[in-house]
mmCIF file with all atom_site columns, C-alpha atoms and ligand atoms in Angstrom:
data_model
loop_
_atom_site.group_PDB
_atom_site.id
_atom_site.type_symbol
_atom_site.label_atom_id
_atom_site.label_alt_id
_atom_site.label_comp_id
_atom_site.label_asym_id
_atom_site.label_entity_id
_atom_site.label_seq_id
_atom_site.pdbx_PDB_ins_code
_atom_site.Cartn_x
_atom_site.Cartn_y
_atom_site.Cartn_z
_atom_site.occupancy
_atom_site.B_iso_or_equiv
_atom_site.pdbx_formal_charge
_atom_site.auth_seq_id
_atom_site.auth_comp_id
_atom_site.auth_asym_id
_atom_site.auth_atom_id
_atom_site.pdbx_PDB_model_num
ATOM   1   C  CA  . MET A 1 1   ? -52.294 -47.705 10.110 1.00 0.00 ? 7   MET A CA  1
ATOM   2   C  CA  . PHE A 1 2   ? -51.219 -45.619 13.014 1.00 0.00 ? 8   PHE A CA  1
ATOM   3   C  CA  . LEU A 1 3   ? -51.832 -48.528 15.376 1.00 0.00 ? 9   LEU A CA  1
ATOM   4   C  CA  . ASP A 1 4   ? -49.494 -50.775 13.301 1.00 0.00 ? 10  ASP A CA  1
ATOM   5   C  CA  . GLN A 1 5   ? -46.592 -49.301 15.052 1.00 0.00 ? 11  GLN A CA  1
ATOM   6   C  CA  . ASP A 1 6   ? -47.551 -51.088 18.347 1.00 0.00 ? 12  ASP A CA  1
ATOM   7   C  CA  . ILE A 1 7   ? -47.653 -54.479 16.806 1.00 0.00 ? 13  ILE A CA  1
ATOM   8   C  CA  . ALA A 1 8   ? -44.526 -56.703 16.826 1.00 0.00 ? 14  ALA A CA  1
ATOM   9   C  CA  . GLN A 1 9   ? -45.916 -59.431 14.718 1.00 0.00 ? 15  GLN A CA  1
ATOM   10  C  CA  . VAL A 1 10  ? -49.084 -60.272 12.658 1.00 0.00 ? 16  VAL A CA  1
ATOM   11  C  CA  . LEU A 1 11  ? -50.341 -63.663 13.734 1.00 0.00 ? 17  LEU A CA  1
ATOM   12  C  CA  . VAL A 1 12  ? -53.452 -63.863 11.596 1.00 0.00 ? 18  VAL A CA  1
ATOM   13  C  CA  . SER A 1 13  ? -53.744 -61.466 8.590  1.00 0.00 ? 19  SER A CA  1
ATOM   14  C  CA  . GLN A 1 14  ? -56.922 -59.802 7.270  1.00 0.00 ? 20  GLN A CA  1
ATOM   15  C  CA  . THR A 1 15  ? -56.812 -62.023 4.297  1.00 0.00 ? 21  THR A CA  1
ATOM   16  C  CA  . GLN A 1 16  ? -56.561 -65.201 6.320  1.00 0.00 ? 22  GLN A CA  1
ATOM   17  C  CA  . ILE A 1 17  ? -59.344 -63.974 8.676  1.00 0.00 ? 23  ILE A CA  1
ATOM   18  C  CA  . GLU A 1 18  ? -61.584 -63.388 5.665  1.00 0.00 ? 24  GLU A CA  1
ATOM   19  C  CA  . LYS A 1 19  ? -60.862 -66.811 4.166  1.00 0.00 ? 25  LYS A CA  1
ATOM   20  C  CA  . GLU A 1 20  ? -61.462 -68.686 7.487  1.00 0.00 ? 26  GLU A CA  1
ATOM   21  C  CA  . THR A 1 21  ? -64.588 -66.685 8.180  1.00 0.00 ? 27  THR A CA  1
ATOM   22  C  CA  . LYS A 1 22  ? -66.125 -67.757 4.842  1.00 0.00 ? 28  LYS A CA  1
ATOM   23  C  CA  . ARG A 1 23  ? -65.081 -71.361 5.483  1.00 0.00 ? 29  ARG A CA  1
ATOM   24  C  CA  . LEU A 1 24  ? -66.707 -71.336 8.927  1.00 0.00 ? 30  LEU A CA  1
ATOM   25  C  CA  . ALA A 1 25  ? -69.817 -69.620 7.603  1.00 0.00 ? 31  ALA A CA  1
ATOM   26  C  CA  . ALA A 1 26  ? -70.196 -72.384 4.851  1.00 0.00 ? 32  ALA A CA  1
ATOM   27  C  CA  . GLU A 1 27  ? -69.901 -75.137 7.520  1.00 0.00 ? 33  GLU A CA  1
ATOM   28  C  CA  . VAL A 1 28  ? -72.307 -73.441 9.931  1.00 0.00 ? 34  VAL A CA  1
ATOM   29  C  CA  . SER A 1 29  ? -74.765 -72.644 7.046  1.00 0.00 ? 35  SER A CA  1
ATOM   30  C  CA  . ASN A 1 30  ? -74.751 -76.292 6.159  1.00 0.00 ? 36  ASN A CA  1
ATOM   31  C  CA  . ASP A 1 31  ? -75.598 -77.404 9.755  1.00 0.00 ? 37  ASP A CA  1
ATOM   32  C  CA  . TYR A 1 32  ? -78.175 -74.789 10.668 1.00 0.00 ? 38  TYR A CA  1
ATOM   33  C  CA  . LYS A 1 33  ? -80.409 -74.574 7.569  1.00 0.00 ? 39  LYS A CA  1
ATOM   34  C  CA  . ASP A 1 34  ? -83.692 -75.418 9.331  1.00 0.00 ? 40  ASP A CA  1
ATOM   35  C  CA  . LYS A 1 35  ? -82.751 -74.721 12.890 1.00 0.00 ? 41  LYS A CA  1
ATOM   36  C  CA  . TYR A 1 36  ? -83.463 -70.865 13.199 1.00 0.00 ? 42  TYR A CA  1
ATOM   37  C  CA  . PRO A 1 37  ? -80.756 -70.560 15.933 1.00 0.00 ? 43  PRO A CA  1
ATOM   38  C  CA  . ILE A 1 38  ? -79.974 -67.740 18.226 1.00 0.00 ? 44  ILE A CA  1
ATOM   39  C  CA  . VAL A 1 39  ? -76.403 -66.626 17.430 1.00 0.00 ? 45  VAL A CA  1
ATOM   40  C  CA  . VAL A 1 40  ? -75.190 -65.377 20.767 1.00 0.00 ? 46  VAL A CA  1
ATOM   41  C  CA  . GLY A 1 41  ? -72.192 -63.071 20.798 1.00 0.00 ? 47  GLY A CA  1
ATOM   42  C  CA  . LEU A 1 42  ? -70.099 -62.582 23.865 1.00 0.00 ? 48  LEU A CA  1
ATOM   43  C  CA  . LEU A 1 43  ? -69.352 -58.919 24.133 1.00 0.00 ? 49  LEU A CA  1
ATOM   44  C  CA  . LYS A 1 44  ? -67.239 -57.075 23.449 1.00 0.00 ? 50  LYS A CA  1
ATOM   45  C  CA  . GLY A 1 45  ? -64.673 -59.233 21.726 1.00 0.00 ? 51  GLY A CA  1
ATOM   46  C  CA  . CYS A 1 46  ? -67.197 -60.947 19.451 1.00 0.00 ? 52  CYS A CA  1
ATOM   47  C  CA  . ILE A 1 47  ? -68.120 -57.759 17.519 1.00 0.00 ? 53  ILE A CA  1
ATOM   48  C  CA  . PRO A 1 48  ? -65.728 -57.829 14.490 1.00 0.00 ? 54  PRO A CA  1
ATOM   49  C  CA  . PHE A 1 49  ? -65.868 -61.597 14.060 1.00 0.00 ? 55  PHE A CA  1
ATOM   50  C  CA  . MET A 1 50  ? -69.639 -61.938 14.518 1.00 0.00 ? 56  MET A CA  1
ATOM   51  C  CA  . SER A 1 51  ? -70.305 -58.937 12.174 1.00 0.00 ? 57  SER A CA  1
ATOM   52  C  CA  . ASP A 1 52  ? -68.153 -60.579 9.405  1.00 0.00 ? 58  ASP A CA  1
ATOM   53  C  CA  . LEU A 1 53  ? -69.497 -64.028 10.037 1.00 0.00 ? 59  LEU A CA  1
ATOM   54  C  CA  . ILE A 1 54  ? -73.268 -63.371 9.958  1.00 0.00 ? 60  ILE A CA  1
ATOM   55  C  CA  . LYS A 1 55  ? -72.965 -61.658 6.606  1.00 0.00 ? 61  LYS A CA  1
ATOM   56  C  CA  . HIS A 1 56  ? -72.058 -65.033 5.111  1.00 0.00 ? 62  HIS A CA  1
ATOM   57  C  CA  . LEU A 1 57  ? -74.593 -67.117 7.149  1.00 0.00 ? 63  LEU A CA  1
ATOM   58  C  CA  . ASP A 1 58  ? -77.318 -68.180 4.676  1.00 0.00 ? 64  ASP A CA  1
ATOM   59  C  CA  . PHE A 1 59  ? -80.206 -69.147 7.017  1.00 0.00 ? 65  PHE A CA  1
ATOM   60  C  CA  . HIS A 1 60  ? -82.681 -67.456 9.325  1.00 0.00 ? 66  HIS A CA  1
ATOM   61  C  CA  . LEU A 1 61  ? -81.271 -66.600 12.650 1.00 0.00 ? 67  LEU A CA  1
ATOM   62  C  CA  . GLU A 1 62  ? -81.709 -64.351 15.625 1.00 0.00 ? 68  GLU A CA  1
ATOM   63  C  CA  . MET A 1 63  ? -78.908 -62.291 17.148 1.00 0.00 ? 69  MET A CA  1
ATOM   64  C  CA  . GLY A 1 64  ? -78.377 -62.180 20.887 1.00 0.00 ? 70  GLY A CA  1
ATOM   65  C  CA  . PHE A 1 65  ? -75.671 -60.704 23.095 1.00 0.00 ? 71  PHE A CA  1
ATOM   66  C  CA  . MET A 1 66  ? -74.281 -61.447 26.558 1.00 0.00 ? 72  MET A CA  1
ATOM   67  C  CA  . ASP A 1 67  ? -71.551 -59.631 28.423 1.00 0.00 ? 73  ASP A CA  1
ATOM   68  C  CA  . VAL A 1 68  ? -70.015 -61.832 31.040 1.00 0.00 ? 74  VAL A CA  1
ATOM   69  C  CA  . SER A 1 69  ? -66.949 -61.334 33.178 1.00 0.00 ? 75  SER A CA  1
ATOM   70  C  CA  . SER A 1 70  ? -65.262 -64.210 34.889 1.00 0.00 ? 76  SER A CA  1
ATOM   71  C  CA  . TYR A 1 71  ? -63.540 -64.262 38.233 1.00 0.00 ? 77  TYR A CA  1
ATOM   72  C  CA  . HIS A 1 72  ? -61.105 -67.103 38.598 1.00 0.00 ? 78  HIS A CA  1
ATOM   73  C  CA  . GLY A 1 73  ? -61.175 -67.320 42.310 1.00 0.00 ? 79  GLY A CA  1
ATOM   74  C  CA  . GLY A 1 74  ? -60.851 -70.275 44.646 1.00 0.00 ? 80  GLY A CA  1
ATOM   75  C  CA  . THR A 1 75  ? -59.515 -73.411 42.997 1.00 0.00 ? 81  THR A CA  1
ATOM   76  C  CA  . GLU A 1 76  ? -58.208 -73.636 39.497 1.00 0.00 ? 82  GLU A CA  1
ATOM   77  C  CA  . SER A 1 77  ? -61.154 -75.443 38.194 1.00 0.00 ? 83  SER A CA  1
ATOM   78  C  CA  . THR A 1 78  ? -63.921 -73.174 39.404 1.00 0.00 ? 84  THR A CA  1
ATOM   79  C  CA  . VAL A 1 79  ? -65.068 -70.026 37.791 1.00 0.00 ? 85  VAL A CA  1
ATOM   80  C  CA  . ASP A 1 80  ? -67.745 -67.540 38.779 1.00 0.00 ? 86  ASP A CA  1
ATOM   81  C  CA  . VAL A 1 81  ? -69.267 -65.742 35.867 1.00 0.00 ? 87  VAL A CA  1
ATOM   82  C  CA  . LYS A 1 82  ? -70.837 -62.411 36.498 1.00 0.00 ? 88  LYS A CA  1
ATOM   83  C  CA  . ILE A 1 83  ? -73.482 -61.478 33.941 1.00 0.00 ? 89  ILE A CA  1
ATOM   84  C  CA  . GLU A 1 84  ? -73.014 -57.824 33.117 1.00 0.00 ? 90  GLU A CA  1
ATOM   85  C  CA  . LYS A 1 85  ? -75.607 -58.037 30.357 1.00 0.00 ? 91  LYS A CA  1
ATOM   86  C  CA  . ASP A 1 86  ? -77.975 -60.910 29.891 1.00 0.00 ? 92  ASP A CA  1
ATOM   87  C  CA  . LEU A 1 87  ? -79.728 -62.210 26.709 1.00 0.00 ? 93  LEU A CA  1
ATOM   88  C  CA  . SER A 1 88  ? -82.984 -60.351 25.975 1.00 0.00 ? 94  SER A CA  1
ATOM   89  C  CA  . MET A 1 89  ? -84.901 -63.453 24.869 1.00 0.00 ? 95  MET A CA  1
ATOM   90  C  CA  . PRO A 1 90  ? -85.670 -66.949 26.259 1.00 0.00 ? 96  PRO A CA  1
ATOM   91  C  CA  . VAL A 1 91  ? -83.407 -69.811 25.049 1.00 0.00 ? 97  VAL A CA  1
ATOM   92  C  CA  . LYS A 1 92  ? -85.739 -72.719 26.051 1.00 0.00 ? 98  LYS A CA  1
ATOM   93  C  CA  . ASP A 1 93  ? -85.957 -75.209 23.245 1.00 0.00 ? 99  ASP A CA  1
ATOM   94  C  CA  . ARG A 1 94  ? -83.801 -72.923 20.965 1.00 0.00 ? 100 ARG A CA  1
ATOM   95  C  CA  . HIS A 1 95  ? -80.670 -73.924 19.145 1.00 0.00 ? 101 HIS A CA  1
ATOM   96  C  CA  . ILE A 1 96  ? -77.778 -71.748 20.374 1.00 0.00 ? 102 ILE A CA  1
ATOM   97  C  CA  . LEU A 1 97  ? -74.703 -70.872 18.461 1.00 0.00 ? 103 LEU A CA  1
ATOM   98  C  CA  . ILE A 1 98  ? -72.195 -68.913 20.654 1.00 0.00 ? 104 ILE A CA  1
ATOM   99  C  CA  . ALA A 1 99  ? -69.858 -66.638 18.728 1.00 0.00 ? 105 ALA A CA  1
ATOM   100 C  CA  . GLU A 1 100 ? -66.477 -66.028 20.470 1.00 0.00 ? 106 GLU A CA  1
ATOM   101 C  CA  . ASP A 1 101 ? -63.319 -64.196 19.718 1.00 0.00 ? 107 ASP A CA  1
ATOM   102 C  CA  . ILE A 1 102 ? -61.055 -66.673 21.333 1.00 0.00 ? 108 ILE A CA  1
ATOM   103 C  CA  . VAL A 1 103 ? -61.185 -69.781 23.514 1.00 0.00 ? 109 VAL A CA  1
ATOM   104 C  CA  . ASP A 1 104 ? -58.317 -70.089 26.015 1.00 0.00 ? 110 ASP A CA  1
ATOM   105 C  CA  . SER A 1 105 ? -58.873 -72.009 29.323 1.00 0.00 ? 111 SER A CA  1
ATOM   106 C  CA  . GLY A 1 106 ? -62.444 -72.703 28.240 1.00 0.00 ? 112 GLY A CA  1
ATOM   107 C  CA  . ARG A 1 107 ? -63.865 -71.500 31.682 1.00 0.00 ? 113 ARG A CA  1
ATOM   108 C  CA  . THR A 1 108 ? -65.912 -68.594 30.411 1.00 0.00 ? 114 THR A CA  1
ATOM   109 C  CA  . LEU A 1 109 ? -67.479 -70.656 27.721 1.00 0.00 ? 115 LEU A CA  1
ATOM   110 C  CA  . ASN A 1 110 ? -68.043 -73.551 30.139 1.00 0.00 ? 116 ASN A CA  1
ATOM   111 C  CA  . ALA A 1 111 ? -69.954 -71.218 32.486 1.00 0.00 ? 117 ALA A CA  1
ATOM   112 C  CA  . VAL A 1 112 ? -72.004 -69.698 29.708 1.00 0.00 ? 118 VAL A CA  1
ATOM   113 C  CA  . ILE A 1 113 ? -72.873 -73.210 28.269 1.00 0.00 ? 119 ILE A CA  1
ATOM   114 C  CA  . ASN A 1 114 ? -74.004 -74.470 31.683 1.00 0.00 ? 120 ASN A CA  1
ATOM   115 C  CA  . LEU A 1 115 ? -76.181 -71.468 32.170 1.00 0.00 ? 121 LEU A CA  1
ATOM   116 C  CA  . LEU A 1 116 ? -77.843 -71.725 28.792 1.00 0.00 ? 122 LEU A CA  1
ATOM   117 C  CA  . ARG A 1 117 ? -78.224 -75.428 29.280 1.00 0.00 ? 123 ARG A CA  1
ATOM   118 C  CA  . SER A 1 118 ? -79.911 -74.914 32.658 1.00 0.00 ? 124 SER A CA  1
ATOM   119 C  CA  . ARG A 1 119 ? -82.365 -72.548 30.833 1.00 0.00 ? 125 ARG A CA  1
ATOM   120 C  CA  . GLY A 1 120 ? -83.395 -75.396 28.487 1.00 0.00 ? 126 GLY A CA  1
ATOM   121 C  CA  . ALA A 1 121 ? -81.525 -74.630 25.337 1.00 0.00 ? 127 ALA A CA  1
ATOM   122 C  CA  . LYS A 1 122 ? -82.075 -77.412 22.780 1.00 0.00 ? 128 LYS A CA  1
ATOM   123 C  CA  . SER A 1 123 ? -78.472 -77.433 21.498 1.00 0.00 ? 129 SER A CA  1
ATOM   124 C  CA  . ILE A 1 124 ? -75.447 -75.284 22.216 1.00 0.00 ? 130 ILE A CA  1
ATOM   125 C  CA  . GLU A 1 125 ? -72.434 -75.097 19.958 1.00 0.00 ? 131 GLU A CA  1
ATOM   126 C  CA  . VAL A 1 126 ? -69.526 -72.648 19.669 1.00 0.00 ? 132 VAL A CA  1
ATOM   127 C  CA  . VAL A 1 127 ? -67.932 -70.905 16.695 1.00 0.00 ? 133 VAL A CA  1
ATOM   128 C  CA  . THR A 1 128 ? -64.673 -69.182 17.512 1.00 0.00 ? 134 THR A CA  1
ATOM   129 C  CA  . MET A 1 129 ? -62.273 -67.263 15.318 1.00 0.00 ? 135 MET A CA  1
ATOM   130 C  CA  . LEU A 1 130 ? -59.305 -68.139 17.447 1.00 0.00 ? 136 LEU A CA  1
ATOM   131 C  CA  . ASP A 1 131 ? -58.399 -71.165 19.620 1.00 0.00 ? 137 ASP A CA  1
ATOM   132 C  CA  . LYS A 1 132 ? -55.559 -71.610 22.055 1.00 0.00 ? 138 LYS A CA  1
ATOM   133 C  CA  . PRO A 1 133 ? -55.724 -75.322 22.778 1.00 0.00 ? 139 PRO A CA  1
ATOM   134 C  CA  . GLU A 1 134 ? -52.669 -75.245 25.058 1.00 0.00 ? 140 GLU A CA  1
ATOM   135 C  CA  . GLY A 1 135 ? -54.373 -72.926 27.377 1.00 0.00 ? 141 GLY A CA  1
ATOM   136 C  CA  . ARG A 1 136 ? -57.212 -75.194 28.206 1.00 0.00 ? 142 ARG A CA  1
ATOM   137 C  CA  . LYS A 1 137 ? -58.059 -75.830 31.904 1.00 0.00 ? 143 LYS A CA  1
ATOM   138 C  CA  . ILE A 1 138 ? -61.445 -77.414 31.142 1.00 0.00 ? 144 ILE A CA  1
ATOM   139 C  CA  . ASP A 1 139 ? -61.741 -80.143 28.457 1.00 0.00 ? 145 ASP A CA  1
ATOM   140 C  CA  . TYR A 1 140 ? -63.684 -78.480 25.792 1.00 0.00 ? 146 TYR A CA  1
ATOM   141 C  CA  . LYS A 1 141 ? -63.374 -78.359 21.975 1.00 0.00 ? 147 LYS A CA  1
ATOM   142 C  CA  . PRO A 1 142 ? -65.462 -75.808 20.074 1.00 0.00 ? 148 PRO A CA  1
ATOM   143 C  CA  . LYS A 1 143 ? -67.186 -77.308 17.106 1.00 0.00 ? 149 LYS A CA  1
ATOM   144 C  CA  . TYR A 1 144 ? -66.183 -74.566 14.653 1.00 0.00 ? 150 TYR A CA  1
ATOM   145 C  CA  . ILE A 1 145 ? -62.675 -73.115 14.901 1.00 0.00 ? 151 ILE A CA  1
ATOM   146 C  CA  . GLY A 1 146 ? -61.050 -70.569 12.659 1.00 0.00 ? 152 GLY A CA  1
ATOM   147 C  CA  . VAL A 1 147 ? -57.391 -70.585 13.497 1.00 0.00 ? 153 VAL A CA  1
ATOM   148 C  CA  . SER A 1 148 ? -55.534 -72.349 16.293 1.00 0.00 ? 154 SER A CA  1
ATOM   149 C  CA  . ILE A 1 149 ? -52.681 -70.218 17.742 1.00 0.00 ? 155 ILE A CA  1
ATOM   150 C  CA  . PRO A 1 150 ? -50.000 -70.997 20.237 1.00 0.00 ? 156 PRO A CA  1
ATOM   151 C  CA  . LYS A 1 151 ? -50.279 -69.848 23.894 1.00 0.00 ? 157 LYS A CA  1
ATOM   152 C  CA  . VAL A 1 152 ? -49.389 -66.200 23.338 1.00 0.00 ? 158 VAL A CA  1
ATOM   153 C  CA  . PHE A 1 153 ? -51.308 -62.997 24.284 1.00 0.00 ? 159 PHE A CA  1
ATOM   154 C  CA  . VAL A 1 154 ? -52.758 -61.452 21.207 1.00 0.00 ? 160 VAL A CA  1
ATOM   155 C  CA  . VAL A 1 155 ? -54.767 -58.303 20.352 1.00 0.00 ? 161 VAL A CA  1
ATOM   156 C  CA  . GLY A 1 156 ? -56.890 -57.082 17.395 1.00 0.00 ? 162 GLY A CA  1
ATOM   157 C  CA  . TYR A 1 157 ? -60.108 -58.209 15.675 1.00 0.00 ? 163 TYR A CA  1
ATOM   158 C  CA  . GLY A 1 158 ? -62.006 -57.742 18.901 1.00 0.00 ? 164 GLY A CA  1
ATOM   159 C  CA  . LEU A 1 159 ? -59.283 -58.685 21.297 1.00 0.00 ? 165 LEU A CA  1
ATOM   160 C  CA  . ASP A 1 160 ? -58.083 -55.983 23.686 1.00 0.00 ? 166 ASP A CA  1
ATOM   161 C  CA  . TYR A 1 161 ? -55.218 -54.954 25.834 1.00 0.00 ? 167 TYR A CA  1
ATOM   162 C  CA  . GLN A 1 162 ? -56.727 -52.676 28.543 1.00 0.00 ? 168 GLN A CA  1
ATOM   163 C  CA  . GLU A 1 163 ? -59.774 -52.155 26.236 1.00 0.00 ? 169 GLU A CA  1
ATOM   164 C  CA  . ARG A 1 164 ? -57.525 -50.856 23.341 1.00 0.00 ? 170 ARG A CA  1
ATOM   165 C  CA  . TYR A 1 165 ? -56.682 -52.471 20.088 1.00 0.00 ? 171 TYR A CA  1
ATOM   166 C  CA  . ARG A 1 166 ? -60.076 -54.140 19.485 1.00 0.00 ? 172 ARG A CA  1
ATOM   167 C  CA  . ASN A 1 167 ? -60.364 -52.214 16.257 1.00 0.00 ? 173 ASN A CA  1
ATOM   168 C  CA  . VAL A 1 168 ? -57.123 -53.423 14.805 1.00 0.00 ? 174 VAL A CA  1
ATOM   169 C  CA  . PRO A 1 169 ? -58.340 -55.382 11.624 1.00 0.00 ? 175 PRO A CA  1
ATOM   170 C  CA  . TYR A 1 170 ? -55.884 -58.350 12.131 1.00 0.00 ? 176 TYR A CA  1
ATOM   171 C  CA  . VAL A 1 171 ? -54.637 -60.440 15.031 1.00 0.00 ? 177 VAL A CA  1
ATOM   172 C  CA  . GLY A 1 172 ? -51.161 -59.592 16.322 1.00 0.00 ? 178 GLY A CA  1
ATOM   173 C  CA  . ILE A 1 173 ? -48.739 -59.605 19.207 1.00 0.00 ? 179 ILE A CA  1
ATOM   174 C  CA  . LEU A 1 174 ? -48.023 -56.287 20.962 1.00 0.00 ? 180 LEU A CA  1
ATOM   175 C  CA  . LYS A 1 175 ? -44.456 -54.873 21.187 1.00 0.00 ? 181 LYS A CA  1
ATOM   176 C  CA  . PRO A 1 176 ? -43.087 -55.126 24.728 1.00 0.00 ? 182 PRO A CA  1
ATOM   177 C  CA  . LYS A 1 177 ? -42.889 -51.335 25.003 1.00 0.00 ? 183 LYS A CA  1
ATOM   178 C  CA  . VAL A 1 178 ? -46.618 -51.127 25.026 1.00 0.00 ? 184 VAL A CA  1
ATOM   179 C  CA  . TYR A 1 179 ? -46.712 -52.996 28.374 1.00 0.00 ? 185 TYR A CA  1
ATOM   180 C  CA  . GLU A 1 180 ? -44.107 -50.620 29.807 1.00 0.00 ? 186 GLU A CA  1
ATOM   181 C  CA  . THR A 1 181 ? -46.098 -47.423 29.399 1.00 0.00 ? 187 THR A CA  1
HETATM 182 P  P1  . 5GP B 2 .   ? -61.222 -68.391 28.862 1.00 0.00 ? 201 5GP B P1  1
HETATM 183 O  O1  . 5GP B 2 .   ? -62.281 -68.461 29.855 1.00 0.00 ? 201 5GP B O1  1
HETATM 184 O  O2  . 5GP B 2 .   ? -61.315 -69.301 27.724 1.00 0.00 ? 201 5GP B O2  1
HETATM 185 O  O3  . 5GP B 2 .   ? -59.840 -68.504 29.389 1.00 0.00 ? 201 5GP B O3  1
HETATM 186 O  O4  . 5GP B 2 .   ? -61.163 -66.852 28.366 1.00 0.00 ? 201 5GP B O4  1
HETATM 187 C  C1  . 5GP B 2 .   ? -61.598 -66.485 27.186 1.00 0.00 ? 201 5GP B C1  1
HETATM 188 C  C2  . 5GP B 2 .   ? -61.549 -64.964 27.181 1.00 0.00 ? 201 5GP B C2  1
HETATM 189 O  O5  . 5GP B 2 .   ? -60.228 -64.520 27.692 1.00 0.00 ? 201 5GP B O5  1
HETATM 190 C  C3  . 5GP B 2 .   ? -61.632 -64.448 25.753 1.00 0.00 ? 201 5GP B C3  1
HETATM 191 O  O6  . 5GP B 2 .   ? -62.999 -64.234 25.423 1.00 0.00 ? 201 5GP B O6  1
HETATM 192 C  C4  . 5GP B 2 .   ? -60.818 -63.181 25.818 1.00 0.00 ? 201 5GP B C4  1
HETATM 193 O  O7  . 5GP B 2 .   ? -61.731 -62.156 26.344 1.00 0.00 ? 201 5GP B O7  1
HETATM 194 C  C5  . 5GP B 2 .   ? -59.804 -63.494 26.899 1.00 0.00 ? 201 5GP B C5  1
HETATM 195 N  N1  . 5GP B 2 .   ? -58.556 -63.897 26.246 1.00 0.00 ? 201 5GP B N1  1
HETATM 196 C  C6  . 5GP B 2 .   ? -57.962 -65.166 26.161 1.00 0.00 ? 201 5GP B C6  1
HETATM 197 N  N2  . 5GP B 2 .   ? -56.818 -65.112 25.464 1.00 0.00 ? 201 5GP B N2  1
HETATM 198 C  C7  . 5GP B 2 .   ? -56.657 -63.833 25.119 1.00 0.00 ? 201 5GP B C7  1
HETATM 199 C  C8  . 5GP B 2 .   ? -55.648 -63.198 24.390 1.00 0.00 ? 201 5GP B C8  1
HETATM 200 O  O8  . 5GP B 2 .   ? -54.634 -63.757 23.891 1.00 0.00 ? 201 5GP B O8  1
HETATM 201 N  N3  . 5GP B 2 .   ? -55.710 -61.840 24.150 1.00 0.00 ? 201 5GP B N3  1
HETATM 202 C  C9  . 5GP B 2 .   ? -56.780 -61.155 24.644 1.00 0.00 ? 201 5GP B C9  1
HETATM 203 N  N4  . 5GP B 2 .   ? -56.796 -59.814 24.375 1.00 0.00 ? 201 5GP B N4  1
HETATM 204 N  N5  . 5GP B 2 .   ? -57.796 -61.669 25.364 1.00 0.00 ? 201 5GP B N5  1
HETATM 205 C  C10 . 5GP B 2 .   ? -57.718 -63.016 25.639 1.00 0.00 ? 201 5GP B C10 1
HETATM 206 MG MG1 . MG  B 3 .   ? -64.259 -62.768 25.154 1.00 0.00 ? 202 MG  B MG1 1
#
């Protein structure tokens, strides 16, 4: 691909993504058979992962989307989440499975979980393709994790650098020259 030339190192290949996605889908399918959950994708990073995942989910579900941006102002432990786009359905008494691209500090997820809990969701779990456990500022462990990676900035498979590279089909590290231009 043309975009390959900006990538210094592939961290998670397409083959590995496919394998882990199927493994996660089997686990989730086992747990959600009779729960008719809302699978909530956090835009825009969730798109490739959620799209691949749901094709292997063998139970009834609804899809929902939220777009949230977090402002880490004030103290380290607080986060204000601005809802750019809210869910279009009520979550009261519903099982919620949040689909994320990556969990780093855990702040975004924490805020979204608190919000959905306050609205009366019956259960809230998270399925994430990537996890950066070393980045955690809030003690939270997603129930379903694809691949754990070290504390490096990655792009691809939904993850962006200045809104670019989301369409790269694998997860990689950018070449330093990309940040210079
Ligand atoms: P948290 O609130 O867990 O720190 O933030 C999670 C969000 O930060 C992710 O949904 C993603 O948008 C962004 N993020 C965290 N780590 C990375 C990374 O390595 N690369 C990119 N492109 N975004 C990241
Ligand atoms: Mg995100």
